Amino acid sequence: MLNATEFVEIANEKYTNWGAAGPAVLDPSGVDTDWNDYIYKTGFQQTHTLAASGGTDKSQYYASLGYTNQEGIIRNNTQERFSLSAKLTQTATKWLKIGLNAQASKSKLEGVMNEENSLGSIGFASVRMLPNVSVFNPDDETGYNIDATNRKALGRGANKTYIDNGIQNIIWAMDNNVNRSQSLHLNGGGFGEITFTKGLTLRTQIGIDYTSLRDFTLWNPDSGDGYGYGGLMMDNLATFYNWNWQNILNFNRTFDGVHNLDLTAVQEYTHTDYEYLYADVTQLSDKFFTKHIISGTFGDKSVGGNQTYNGLASYLFRANYNYDSKYYIGGSIRRDGLSKLPENTRWGTFYGGSVAWRISRESFWEQSSVGELFSDLRLRASAATVGNSDLSGNFPYLGTYSAKRYGAQTGIAWSNMGNDQLKWESTTTYDIGLDGSLLKGRLSFEAAYFNKNTNNLVLEVPTPPTFGIPGNRFYDNRGKIKNTGFEFTIGGTPVAGDFTWRTDLNFTTVSNKVVELVNHEPIIDRYVITEEGKSFRSIYGYEFYGVNTVNGNPIWVKGDGSLVQFSTFGDSQAGEVEYYYAVYDPKNPSDVSKESDLSPTEDRKILGASLPTWYGGFNNTFTYKGFDLNLFLRFSGGNKIMNASTQESLLNMDFSNNGKIALGRWQSPDKPGNGIIPKIGYGDAQVLFNQGASDSRFVEDASFLKLANLSLGYTLPANFVSKLNIAKIRVYAQGQNLLTFTKYSGLDPETTTRTGADWDGMPQQRIFSFGVNVTF
Amino acid sequence: MLKNKIVKYTTGLFISVAALFFTACEKEVVDLEPVDRLSDITAYATPERCELSVVGAYDAIQCGIYNGSYSRGYPFGAASILQGEMRGEYMINTASFYDITYSSTYTSSTANNQYYWEASFEAINRINTVIRGIEGAVENKIISDEQGKSYKGELLFLRALTYHSLLIHFAYPVNVGLNNNYGLPLYLTAINTPSEIEEALKTGRSSVQETYLQVIKDLDDAESLFANNNLNSANGITRVSKGSVIALKTRVYLHKRDWQKVIDETKKLVPGTAAPFASPVGGYRLEASPATPFLSYSSNTESIFSVENNSDDNASVNGAMSAMMSARAGGRALVTTSPTLYNTSYWKADDKRRSLVYRGSTNYYYCDKYQNPQSREEYAPILRYAEVLLNYSEAALRSGNSTLALALLNAVRNRSLADPEAQAYKAGDFADTKALLEAILWERRIEFQGEGRRWEDIQRLANDDLSPSGGIPAKIAFSSNAGTTYFVVGKEIDPGWFSPSRRFIPYTDRRFLWPIPVNDLIRNPVLAAQQNDGWGN
């Protein structure tokens, strides 16, 4: 971010370029605030677990208790979590086995608000805070620097006006507003398994997953977001409830020592329910009543709620046979019914098949010299189709009317255009691979080629807004997508003994292509396009050419290759194109007399893939006596990311702070800047930077290498802990997301707030933690 | 051993039977219907649901889509008012919020003009969808023919109102003739299916005249559908009645420059020729105090049609009139009254309407017609009896009846004067027709400040023969330190107060019209080829 001196210069230039006086004034007392010093800090976490396990031949149990306390990297951002877990398996009789398991966790997160383009959110506000004003003001009744006349906004300090959009003092908001999320998560289940005869079993199992989520928000009435409401409290209670019931009949037996047969029939039902109920209150009578909504302490109130659900039923039959673990063949058929699809297409049938050959079991191989090297080598191939049940919304096919309000009058209105032709989206995967291990298992590897074809892809089809279709979209099966690539995994134990090094490396390449779209029509979203022959949701926007060194105008390359500039400060009285696009002629760069345009239909082009084309991980564990050290690296690349945070926030053309990148702006033919930032003007961000669309200036390489985990542990000597009747005590220290190597200039190349774009996204947290695990 | 076997197989059988029994699970899991929304097949199945759907059409004009949510009062819950002021010069934008509109720096992808267009067209299709549903309900005898007509009258008014406001922002007035005379694409039947979408892709823009004729046809039809008055007028001001339809016709004909028609329609609401004027339809008359229509927005004799808001459903802190214009506690004070209005000598220092201008703790004066920024519950005024009188006054004057014009002008003005006897306009005050017209136009600025009428007048008078606006006026740049010294009744407007970047823009410039927004350029090729001149597609 700009410091105070830089800010005053840049802020005023936005006005003086327009011939107006700038309102920014350097505080004579030398105030120079780096707001990040107040917002960010080092995260710290402690995690402790206690566990016990034991049992007899017939019954086994396991129980554990965990506690985590995390101080986030952002001011007033904490998380606390308790968890319990228990598991019991009982062999009741020779033929009946039963089991139960349950997990419970309770967590409390004191967070910060971060929503795309929300004035009060941390991502939006923190980069805009004025550096030439202070955070605190002892003379203000709140103790924070809040504007004397606009009580909503950050105080103006020595400036002649307050911050644009009346953005709140973000430190005041972090200290006085509350964003609390509490959850209670229960999941568990049980099973009963009968063995009828050797190899024939019937298992029935039920699982439930229940989450109750309680979100509480307080916006303090003194300033900021709460000011316009006279204070606001929101309390939202949401529950997610999922149950799953499976019956599995399995026959698994070996005949004549070499014929291995495995037959399975499965019946499965899943139901997911989501409901919520909320109360919002405003115009709070007194700040005292802000710990919880208290009856009679508010002016206006509003209540609301909703319930929705979906379900899936599946019947599956699977048969696998192998001859002497040498030749394998398998097949499956499944039938799935999905509540999200219309009645006539609700059920889909999907098939799969596989073959494999374990070369290492062949006698010619076993006897060959290479055979000695390999302990296992297997060639495999499979083809399978599965349906995708993860469609947007629960009733995308149904034409519906939803509740609407007209002031105090209640109504209903068309809310979704139905499509009774909507059908299953399915993916067929062909896979061929070679797996093996050698050096007596010290080294193992897998290599595979895959070809995945998604058919009848269910997409939101955008409609022209003039037609007034709700949400300007409907759901339809719109195309085919193909993903092909290679997967390699190599693992091994290069060093064994007192000192052991265990390592795993996996690497995947993937090439994505849209094979076909209905009517060959591309689907264009804000930053991306889905177009035949191209990678799915490729970044799509304007190609930036440079800054006109003569007048500071931004220049783009049009679809036909010609150049166009935006005549930002053009003067029609001087025969220039005023505040519009003009032809840019490199031979006559000062000429802005010929009108042109920058067309969203003709001048946008694909600027890169948004999906990675390669990714993988590299995991290493070293142990020496009681010590263990883990180092885990992740990497990904081949894709681009649209840095909308720079475009929208760091380069805002309001009266608010900018990123250092703004220093590279064009000032004069002698000071042409970095060739990326044109001559700046107040209120001109949209035309200078193409806000709301991709612009090649802000499209960056998203490749990265991350040190995802580094931990060091020490397990106390067994002879010492056994005296305490404890099985194991391990203490450890850990750092997560410690380092990222990337060319991306934003906070995190993995953060996207919309497909292909990062708009005020928050980075993955860098967390340091220490903990103790105790096992009885 | 045998016993064991029996137990084993019995248990197995029991589980198998249970498995079959629970196949009933399948239905419970797969054959689901939503509980939070009605299937569109049943949306008009009862008289109550027909009523709910008609209310849903009003919701479309009150709170249409804005950047993915239904929150900012597009087009008529507040947006039409704020955009109408910010395109004009008598209110000042103080911060970045409306800067794009105020500075005329919009493009085909800036939010305000984009969502004005999109929300308006969503309203039009929702209205058409409800018309289709109501016609079906009448056919199926779910509601009476009479009830159906009354609903349809309301719906046609809403469609006419929406098309007319689109004309004001996206097309030239009838007497300009530039821009291929483009009016708007007329969608007169519902678009509810993929095949109807295909069909609608053939519809291009009609001419300005054709759009006006359709607006007038809708209003004529609506008037005849209301046998006596609206059956649904229990909500008075916020539901359309026969009076609303006629009042809107007076405005539309004024914009169409059909003075005789303005007079013909107005006579239905203003039969008299001398004050006090009162309407036999709807019983409309001016309130004694100019503040009453705003302070008693839900119950007064002057508001003919307003769009309903309440504390629970309004244009929010990011769009409501009071949130934007008020400097009272909770108000954001982003849009203030300009000295170009405040200082005018047409506005007497002791005029009662000055009590509707509020001086906050700062250097500005604020429109105080909407006084509840924390609850934002004020109705958005769309048609008032005062406007009908001033429409009539202007049409009468332009038709040569300056006596009636003066009587109507004075009717509106006198109720706000401290001493009407002494201060009322006299015929001798005006040298010619143009001078009287100027007084009528100034009265509109004063009377309707903060009601969004300003851009309507600038647009319709772009190249008026008597008092042309000529284009987008120059705007004042006001920084917070400007001071109340600028606000002195009668004080000259210093040319130096005007912003160097917000100069006068002639109506022949592209910026006089908002461009067709980006999403239709991408998805509707017919309209992309009919973009307003100079804007590019």
PDB file of N, CA, C and O in Angstrom, chain B residues 352-371:
ATOM      1  N   LYS B 352     -42.778  27.508   1.990  1.00  0.00           N
ATOM      2  CA  LYS B 352     -42.893  26.413   2.961  1.00  0.00           C
ATOM      3  C   LYS B 352     -42.098  25.175   2.527  1.00  0.00           C
ATOM      4  O   LYS B 352     -41.745  24.333   3.350  1.00  0.00           O
ATOM      5  N   ARG B 353     -41.833  25.053   1.256  1.00  0.00           N
ATOM      6  CA  ARG B 353     -41.072  23.898   0.790  1.00  0.00           C
ATOM      7  C   ARG B 353     -39.613  23.948   1.244  1.00  0.00           C
ATOM      8  O   ARG B 353     -38.907  22.942   1.170  1.00  0.00           O
ATOM      9  N   ARG B 354     -39.192  25.115   1.699  1.00  0.00           N
ATOM     10  CA  ARG B 354     -37.827  25.168   2.246  1.00  0.00           C
ATOM     11  C   ARG B 354     -37.734  24.396   3.554  1.00  0.00           C
ATOM     12  O   ARG B 354     -36.641  24.048   4.002  1.00  0.00           O
ATOM     13  N   SER B 355     -38.873  24.120   4.169  1.00  0.00           N
ATOM     14  CA  SER B 355     -38.818  23.284   5.373  1.00  0.00           C
ATOM     15  C   SER B 355     -38.540  21.824   5.000  1.00  0.00           C
ATOM     16  O   SER B 355     -38.281  20.996   5.855  1.00  0.00           O
ATOM     17  N   LEU B 356     -38.624  21.519   3.690  1.00  0.00           N
ATOM     18  CA  LEU B 356     -38.269  20.165   3.247  1.00  0.00           C
ATOM     19  C   LEU B 356     -36.805  20.096   2.804  1.00  0.00           C
ATOM     20  O   LEU B 356     -36.382  19.171   2.117  1.00  0.00           O
ATOM     21  N   VAL B 357     -36.065  21.140   3.168  1.00  0.00           N
ATOM     22  CA  VAL B 357     -34.617  21.110   2.958  1.00  0.00           C
ATOM     23  C   VAL B 357     -34.004  21.196   4.347  1.00  0.00           C
ATOM     24  O   VAL B 357     -34.333  22.069   5.137  1.00  0.00           O
ATOM     25  N   TYR B 358     -33.135  20.276   4.636  1.00  0.00           N
ATOM     26  CA  TYR B 358     -32.638  20.104   5.989  1.00  0.00           C
ATOM     27  C   TYR B 358     -31.162  20.427   6.017  1.00  0.00           C
ATOM     28  O   TYR B 358     -30.407  19.994   5.160  1.00  0.00           O
ATOM     29  N   ARG B 359     -30.778  21.215   6.995  1.00  0.00           N
ATOM     30  CA  ARG B 359     -29.359  21.477   7.118  1.00  0.00           C
ATOM     31  C   ARG B 359     -28.791  20.558   8.181  1.00  0.00           C
ATOM     32  O   ARG B 359     -29.163  20.627   9.338  1.00  0.00           O
ATOM     33  N   GLY B 360     -27.908  19.690   7.761  1.00  0.00           N
ATOM     34  CA  GLY B 360     -27.275  18.770   8.702  1.00  0.00           C
ATOM     35  C   GLY B 360     -26.201  19.506   9.470  1.00  0.00           C
ATOM     36  O   GLY B 360     -26.146  20.732   9.454  1.00  0.00           O
ATOM     37  N   SER B 361     -25.340  18.799  10.121  1.00  0.00           N
ATOM     38  CA  SER B 361     -24.307  19.445  10.914  1.00  0.00           C
ATOM     39  C   SER B 361     -23.189  19.974  10.019  1.00  0.00           C
ATOM     40  O   SER B 361     -22.327  20.683  10.459  1.00  0.00           O
ATOM     41  N   THR B 362     -23.236  19.599   8.741  1.00  0.00           N
ATOM     42  CA  THR B 362     -22.136  19.992   7.869  1.00  0.00           C
ATOM     43  C   THR B 362     -22.516  21.188   7.009  1.00  0.00           C
ATOM     44  O   THR B 362     -23.435  21.928   7.316  1.00  0.00           O
ATOM     45  N   ASN B 363     -21.812  21.321   5.929  1.00  0.00           N
ATOM     46  CA  ASN B 363     -21.966  22.501   5.092  1.00  0.00           C
ATOM     47  C   ASN B 363     -23.054  22.381   4.037  1.00  0.00           C
ATOM     48  O   ASN B 363     -23.199  23.249   3.214  1.00  0.00           O
ATOM     49  N   TYR B 364     -23.751  21.280   4.031  1.00  0.00           N
ATOM     50  CA  TYR B 364     -24.714  21.037   2.970  1.00  0.00           C
ATOM     51  C   TYR B 364     -26.154  21.222   3.427  1.00  0.00           C
ATOM     52  O   TYR B 364     -26.467  21.199   4.609  1.00  0.00           O
ATOM     53  N   TYR B 365     -27.032  21.329   2.424  1.00  0.00           N
ATOM     54  CA  TYR B 365     -28.469  21.238   2.661  1.00  0.00           C
ATOM     55  C   TYR B 365     -28.952  19.962   1.988  1.00  0.00           C
ATOM     56  O   TYR B 365     -28.502  19.625   0.897  1.00  0.00           O
ATOM     57  N   TYR B 366     -29.861  19.295   2.655  1.00  0.00           N
ATOM     58  CA  TYR B 366     -30.303  17.984   2.168  1.00  0.00           C
ATOM     59  C   TYR B 366     -31.809  17.974   1.951  1.00  0.00           C
ATOM     60  O   TYR B 366     -32.558  18.557   2.739  1.00  0.00           O
ATOM     61  N   CYS B 367     -32.220  17.271   0.894  1.00  0.00           N
ATOM     62  CA  CYS B 367     -33.642  17.070   0.687  1.00  0.00           C
ATOM     63  C   CYS B 367     -34.181  16.277   1.872  1.00  0.00           C
ATOM     64  O   CYS B 367     -33.614  15.264   2.256  1.00  0.00           O
ATOM     65  N   ASP B 368     -35.259  16.774   2.451  1.00  0.00           N
ATOM     66  CA  ASP B 368     -35.775  16.154   3.673  1.00  0.00           C
ATOM     67  C   ASP B 368     -37.159  15.540   3.449  1.00  0.00           C
ATOM     68  O   ASP B 368     -37.977  15.477   4.359  1.00  0.00           O
ATOM     69  N   LYS B 369     -37.429  15.098   2.228  1.00  0.00           N
ATOM     70  CA  LYS B 369     -38.726  14.487   1.959  1.00  0.00           C
ATOM     71  C   LYS B 369     -38.805  13.066   2.511  1.00  0.00           C
ATOM     72  O   LYS B 369     -39.882  12.521   2.660  1.00  0.00           O
ATOM     73  N   TYR B 370     -37.624  12.481   2.754  1.00  0.00           N
ATOM     74  CA  TYR B 370     -37.585  11.095   3.256  1.00  0.00           C
ATOM     75  C   TYR B 370     -36.803  11.130   4.555  1.00  0.00           C
ATOM     76  O   TYR B 370     -35.589  11.293   4.538  1.00  0.00           O
ATOM     77  N   GLN B 371     -37.519  11.005   5.661  1.00  0.00           N
ATOM     78  CA  GLN B 371     -36.897  11.356   6.936  1.00  0.00           C
ATOM     79  C   GLN B 371     -36.518  10.167   7.808  1.00  0.00           C
ATOM     80  O   GLN B 371     -36.166  10.351   8.971  1.00  0.00           O
TER      81      GLN B 371
END
